[in-house]
Amino acid sequence: MMFLELFVPRGRFGAEELRRLAERLTMKQLLTHIEAIRDVVGGAEDSSANPGVMDFLGSINHVIVHEIGTWIVDDRALGSAEPPRYVARAYVPGPWRKAMSAFLVASITRALSLADSLADAEPERCYREPCVEVQVIGVPEGGYGVFGRVVGESAMLDMIADAKTDTPAPDDPGVLIDPVCGMVASEMVSTLEHDGTTYGFCCAGCRKYFVDKLAAEASQ
């Protein structure tokens, strides 16, 4: 899950502009900036996410835009005619916050700097002035629920694993597939050898989930 709130000064944007801003901040759209922010987030250039997992994550990805009537910066009220300021707040599962922060800060900043409504305000402004501020907030374990029940990290990974579609085996032996989320990449956070197969993992959470599953199966 990811819940993203964007705060903008009231009266600065029309209804259609607000809709376009929100659309730019969905996870699928944020991922389109990955190559442009590679110097910040790192990772393999040949990585790709699993389509089924992306569809599932998209179904629980919410973007809300708030128009704020009173906005004070440095003892001065922002005017509706001046270049806009933004505050974005992204809520992600607590264990994933650290791993996702660099990507979210960089991609949200880029998405907003390239927004159509900023065309007259010069996109590079957001890299010289603090006009885009991003807060990444980790939701504590047990603090998120869906389908009428609490969903922790393990239950979330259960749903991700269930949503994963088949991934063709890569031709390059140096490219690995995360067995939990289906991520394909030549550079993984960690690997694991099991029964003669090398598995790669995009994050520590996927590796722990996989190891716990192997341990549970071995004890049956």
CSV table of C-alpha atoms in Angstrom, one decimal:
chain,number,residue,atom,x,y,z
A,1,MET,CA,0.0,0.0,0.0
A,2,MET,CA,1.0,3.6,-0.5
A,3,PHE,CA,-1.2,6.6,0.5
A,4,LEU,CA,0.1,9.9,-0.9
A,5,GLU,CA,-1.2,13.3,0.1
A,6,LEU,CA,-0.2,16.4,-1.9
A,7,PHE,CA,-0.8,19.8,-0.3
A,8,VAL,CA,-1.1,22.8,-2.7
A,9,PRO,CA,-2.2,26.5,-2.1
A,10,ARG,CA,-5.9,27.0,-2.7
A,11,GLY,CA,-6.8,28.8,-5.9
A,12,ARG,CA,-3.5,28.1,-7.6
A,13,PHE,CA,-4.8,25.3,-9.8
A,14,GLY,CA,-8.0,24.5,-11.6
A,15,ALA,CA,-9.9,21.2,-11.3
A,16,GLU,CA,-8.3,19.7,-14.4
A,17,GLU,CA,-4.8,20.8,-13.3
A,18,LEU,CA,-5.4,19.2,-9.8
A,19,ARG,CA,-6.4,15.9,-11.5
A,20,ARG,CA,-3.3,15.9,-13.6
A,21,LEU,CA,-1.1,16.5,-10.6
A,22,ALA,CA,-2.7,13.6,-8.8
A,23,GLU,CA,-2.2,11.3,-11.8
A,24,ARG,CA,1.5,12.2,-12.0
A,25,LEU,CA,1.9,10.9,-8.4
A,26,THR,CA,0.5,7.4,-8.8
A,27,MET,CA,3.2,4.7,-8.3
A,28,LYS,CA,3.1,3.6,-11.9
A,29,GLN,CA,3.8,7.1,-13.0
A,30,LEU,CA,6.5,7.7,-10.5
A,31,LEU,CA,8.3,4.6,-11.8
A,32,THR,CA,8.5,6.2,-15.2
A,33,HIS,CA,11.1,8.5,-13.8
A,34,ILE,CA,13.5,5.8,-12.6
A,35,GLU,CA,16.0,6.3,-15.4
A,36,ALA,CA,16.2,10.0,-14.9
A,37,ILE,CA,16.8,9.6,-11.1
A,38,ARG,CA,19.2,6.7,-11.4
A,39,ASP,CA,22.1,8.7,-9.9
A,40,VAL,CA,20.0,9.1,-6.7
A,41,VAL,CA,18.4,5.7,-6.3
A,42,GLY,CA,21.0,3.4,-7.9
A,43,GLY,CA,19.9,-0.1,-8.9
A,44,ALA,CA,20.2,-2.1,-12.1
A,45,GLU,CA,19.3,-0.5,-15.4
A,46,ASP,CA,17.8,-3.8,-16.7
A,47,SER,CA,15.4,-4.2,-13.8
A,48,SER,CA,11.7,-4.6,-14.3
A,49,ALA,CA,8.7,-5.1,-12.0
A,50,ASN,CA,6.2,-7.9,-12.3
A,51,PRO,CA,3.0,-6.8,-14.1
A,52,GLY,CA,0.7,-8.6,-11.8
A,53,VAL,CA,2.3,-7.2,-8.7
A,54,MET,CA,2.2,-3.7,-10.2
A,55,ASP,CA,-1.5,-4.1,-10.9
A,56,PHE,CA,-2.1,-5.2,-7.3
A,57,LEU,CA,-0.1,-2.4,-5.8
A,58,GLY,CA,-1.9,0.0,-8.1
A,59,SER,CA,-5.2,-1.2,-6.7
A,60,ILE,CA,-4.2,-0.1,-3.1
A,61,ASN,CA,-2.3,3.1,-4.2
A,62,HIS,CA,-4.2,6.2,-3.3
A,63,VAL,CA,-3.4,9.8,-4.2
A,64,ILE,CA,-5.2,12.7,-2.5
A,65,VAL,CA,-4.8,16.4,-3.3
A,66,HIS,CA,-5.6,19.0,-0.6
A,67,GLU,CA,-6.0,22.6,-1.3
A,68,ILE,CA,-4.9,24.7,1.7
A,69,GLY,CA,-6.5,28.1,2.3
A,70,THR,CA,-4.0,29.4,4.8
A,71,TRP,CA,-0.3,28.7,3.9
A,72,ILE,CA,2.4,30.6,5.8
A,73,VAL,CA,6.1,30.3,4.9
A,74,ASP,CA,8.7,32.4,6.8
A,75,ASP,CA,6.0,34.7,8.3
A,76,ARG,CA,4.5,35.3,4.8
A,77,ALA,CA,1.3,34.1,3.3
A,78,LEU,CA,1.6,32.4,-0.1
A,79,GLY,CA,-0.2,34.2,-2.9
A,80,SER,CA,-2.2,32.3,-5.5
A,81,ALA,CA,-0.5,34.1,-8.4
A,82,GLU,CA,3.1,33.3,-7.4
A,83,PRO,CA,5.0,30.0,-8.4
A,84,PRO,CA,3.4,27.2,-6.4
A,85,ARG,CA,4.8,25.4,-3.4
A,86,TYR,CA,4.1,21.7,-2.6
A,87,VAL,CA,4.3,19.4,0.4
A,88,ALA,CA,3.9,15.7,-0.4
A,89,ARG,CA,3.4,13.1,2.3
A,90,ALA,CA,3.8,9.4,1.3
A,91,TYR,CA,2.8,6.7,3.8
A,92,VAL,CA,4.4,3.3,3.2
A,93,PRO,CA,4.8,0.1,5.3
A,94,GLY,CA,7.2,0.9,8.1
A,95,PRO,CA,9.8,-1.8,7.2
A,96,TRP,CA,9.9,-0.5,3.6
A,97,ARG,CA,10.3,3.2,4.5
A,98,LYS,CA,14.1,3.4,4.5
A,99,ALA,CA,14.4,1.5,1.2
A,100,MET,CA,11.8,3.6,-0.6
A,101,SER,CA,12.7,7.0,0.7
A,102,ALA,CA,15.3,8.0,-1.9
A,103,PHE,CA,13.1,6.8,-4.8
A,104,LEU,CA,10.0,8.6,-3.5
A,105,VAL,CA,11.8,11.9,-2.7
A,106,ALA,CA,13.5,12.0,-6.1
A,107,SER,CA,10.6,10.8,-8.2
A,108,ILE,CA,7.9,13.0,-6.6
A,109,THR,CA,10.2,16.0,-6.9
A,110,ARG,CA,10.8,15.3,-10.6
A,111,ALA,CA,7.1,14.6,-11.3
A,112,LEU,CA,6.0,17.9,-9.8
A,113,SER,CA,8.8,19.9,-11.4
A,114,LEU,CA,7.7,18.6,-14.8
A,115,ALA,CA,4.0,19.3,-14.2
A,116,ASP,CA,2.3,21.2,-17.0
A,117,SER,CA,1.2,23.9,-14.6
A,118,LEU,CA,4.9,24.6,-13.7
A,119,ALA,CA,5.8,25.3,-17.3
A,120,ASP,CA,5.9,29.1,-16.6
A,121,ALA,CA,7.8,28.6,-13.3
A,122,GLU,CA,10.9,26.8,-14.8
A,123,PRO,CA,11.3,23.1,-13.8
A,124,GLU,CA,14.8,23.6,-12.4
A,125,ARG,CA,13.4,25.9,-9.8
A,126,CYS,CA,12.5,22.9,-7.7
A,127,TYR,CA,16.2,22.0,-7.5
A,128,ARG,CA,17.3,25.4,-6.4
A,129,GLU,CA,14.5,26.4,-4.1
A,130,PRO,CA,12.6,24.3,-1.5
A,131,CYS,CA,9.3,24.5,-3.5
A,132,VAL,CA,8.8,20.7,-3.3
A,133,GLU,CA,9.1,19.1,0.2
A,134,VAL,CA,8.5,15.3,0.6
A,135,GLN,CA,7.9,13.4,3.8
A,136,VAL,CA,8.1,9.6,3.7
A,137,ILE,CA,6.2,8.2,6.7
A,138,GLY,CA,6.4,4.5,7.7
A,139,VAL,CA,3.1,3.0,8.9
A,140,PRO,CA,3.9,0.9,12.0
A,141,GLU,CA,3.4,-2.9,11.8
A,142,GLY,CA,-0.2,-3.6,12.7
A,143,GLY,CA,-1.2,0.0,11.7
A,144,TYR,CA,-2.7,-0.9,8.3
A,145,GLY,CA,-5.8,-2.8,7.4
A,146,VAL,CA,-7.8,-3.8,4.4
A,147,PHE,CA,-10.7,-6.4,3.9
A,148,GLY,CA,-11.7,-5.7,7.5
A,149,ARG,CA,-8.5,-7.1,9.0
A,150,VAL,CA,-5.0,-5.9,10.0
A,151,VAL,CA,-2.4,-6.5,7.3
A,152,GLY,CA,1.2,-6.6,8.4
A,153,GLU,CA,4.3,-7.0,6.3
A,154,SER,CA,4.0,-10.8,6.0
A,155,ALA,CA,0.3,-10.6,5.0
A,156,MET,CA,1.1,-7.9,2.5
A,157,LEU,CA,3.8,-10.1,1.0
A,158,ASP,CA,1.3,-13.0,0.9
A,159,MET,CA,-0.9,-10.8,-1.3
A,160,ILE,CA,2.0,-9.6,-3.5
A,161,ALA,CA,3.1,-13.2,-4.0
A,162,ASP,CA,-0.5,-14.2,-4.9
A,163,ALA,CA,-0.7,-11.4,-7.4
A,164,LYS,CA,2.6,-12.2,-9.1
A,165,THR,CA,2.3,-13.4,-12.7
A,166,ASP,CA,4.6,-15.9,-14.4
A,167,THR,CA,8.0,-14.4,-15.4
A,168,PRO,CA,9.9,-16.0,-18.3
A,169,ALA,CA,13.3,-17.2,-17.3
A,170,PRO,CA,15.9,-14.6,-18.4
A,171,ASP,CA,18.4,-15.5,-21.1
A,172,ASP,CA,21.2,-13.8,-19.2
A,173,PRO,CA,22.4,-16.0,-16.3
A,174,GLY,CA,23.4,-12.9,-14.5
A,175,VAL,CA,19.8,-11.7,-14.3
A,176,LEU,CA,17.8,-13.0,-11.3
A,177,ILE,CA,14.1,-13.2,-10.5
A,178,ASP,CA,12.9,-12.4,-7.0
A,179,PRO,CA,10.7,-15.4,-6.1
A,180,VAL,CA,8.4,-13.4,-3.9
A,181,CYS,CA,7.5,-10.3,-5.9
A,182,GLY,CA,8.8,-11.3,-9.4
A,183,MET,CA,11.2,-8.4,-9.8
A,184,VAL,CA,13.8,-9.1,-12.5
A,185,ALA,CA,17.2,-7.5,-12.2
A,186,SER,CA,20.9,-8.1,-12.6
A,187,GLU,CA,21.6,-6.3,-9.3
A,188,MET,CA,19.7,-7.5,-6.2
A,189,VAL,CA,19.9,-6.4,-2.6
A,190,SER,CA,20.8,-9.9,-1.6
A,191,THR,CA,20.9,-13.5,-2.9
A,192,LEU,CA,20.3,-17.0,-1.5
A,193,GLU,CA,21.4,-20.4,-2.6
A,194,HIS,CA,18.8,-23.1,-2.1
A,195,ASP,CA,18.8,-26.6,-3.6
A,196,GLY,CA,21.3,-25.6,-6.3
A,197,THR,CA,19.3,-22.5,-7.3
A,198,THR,CA,20.4,-18.9,-6.8
A,199,TYR,CA,17.6,-16.6,-5.8
A,200,GLY,CA,17.8,-12.8,-5.8
A,201,PHE,CA,15.8,-10.4,-3.6
A,202,CYS,CA,14.9,-6.8,-4.3
A,203,CYS,CA,14.7,-6.0,-0.5
A,204,ALA,CA,15.4,-7.5,2.9
A,205,GLY,CA,11.6,-8.1,3.4
A,206,CYS,CA,11.3,-10.4,0.4
A,207,ARG,CA,14.3,-12.4,1.5
A,208,LYS,CA,13.0,-12.8,5.0
A,209,TYR,CA,9.6,-13.8,3.7
A,210,PHE,CA,11.1,-16.4,1.4
A,211,VAL,CA,13.4,-17.9,4.1
A,212,ASP,CA,10.5,-18.1,6.6
A,213,LYS,CA,8.4,-19.9,4.0
A,214,LEU,CA,11.2,-22.4,3.4
A,215,ALA,CA,11.5,-23.0,7.1
A,216,ALA,CA,7.8,-23.5,7.5
A,217,GLU,CA,7.7,-26.0,4.6
A,218,ALA,CA,10.7,-27.9,6.0
A,219,SER,CA,9.0,-28.3,9.4
A,220,GLN,CA,5.8,-29.8,8.0
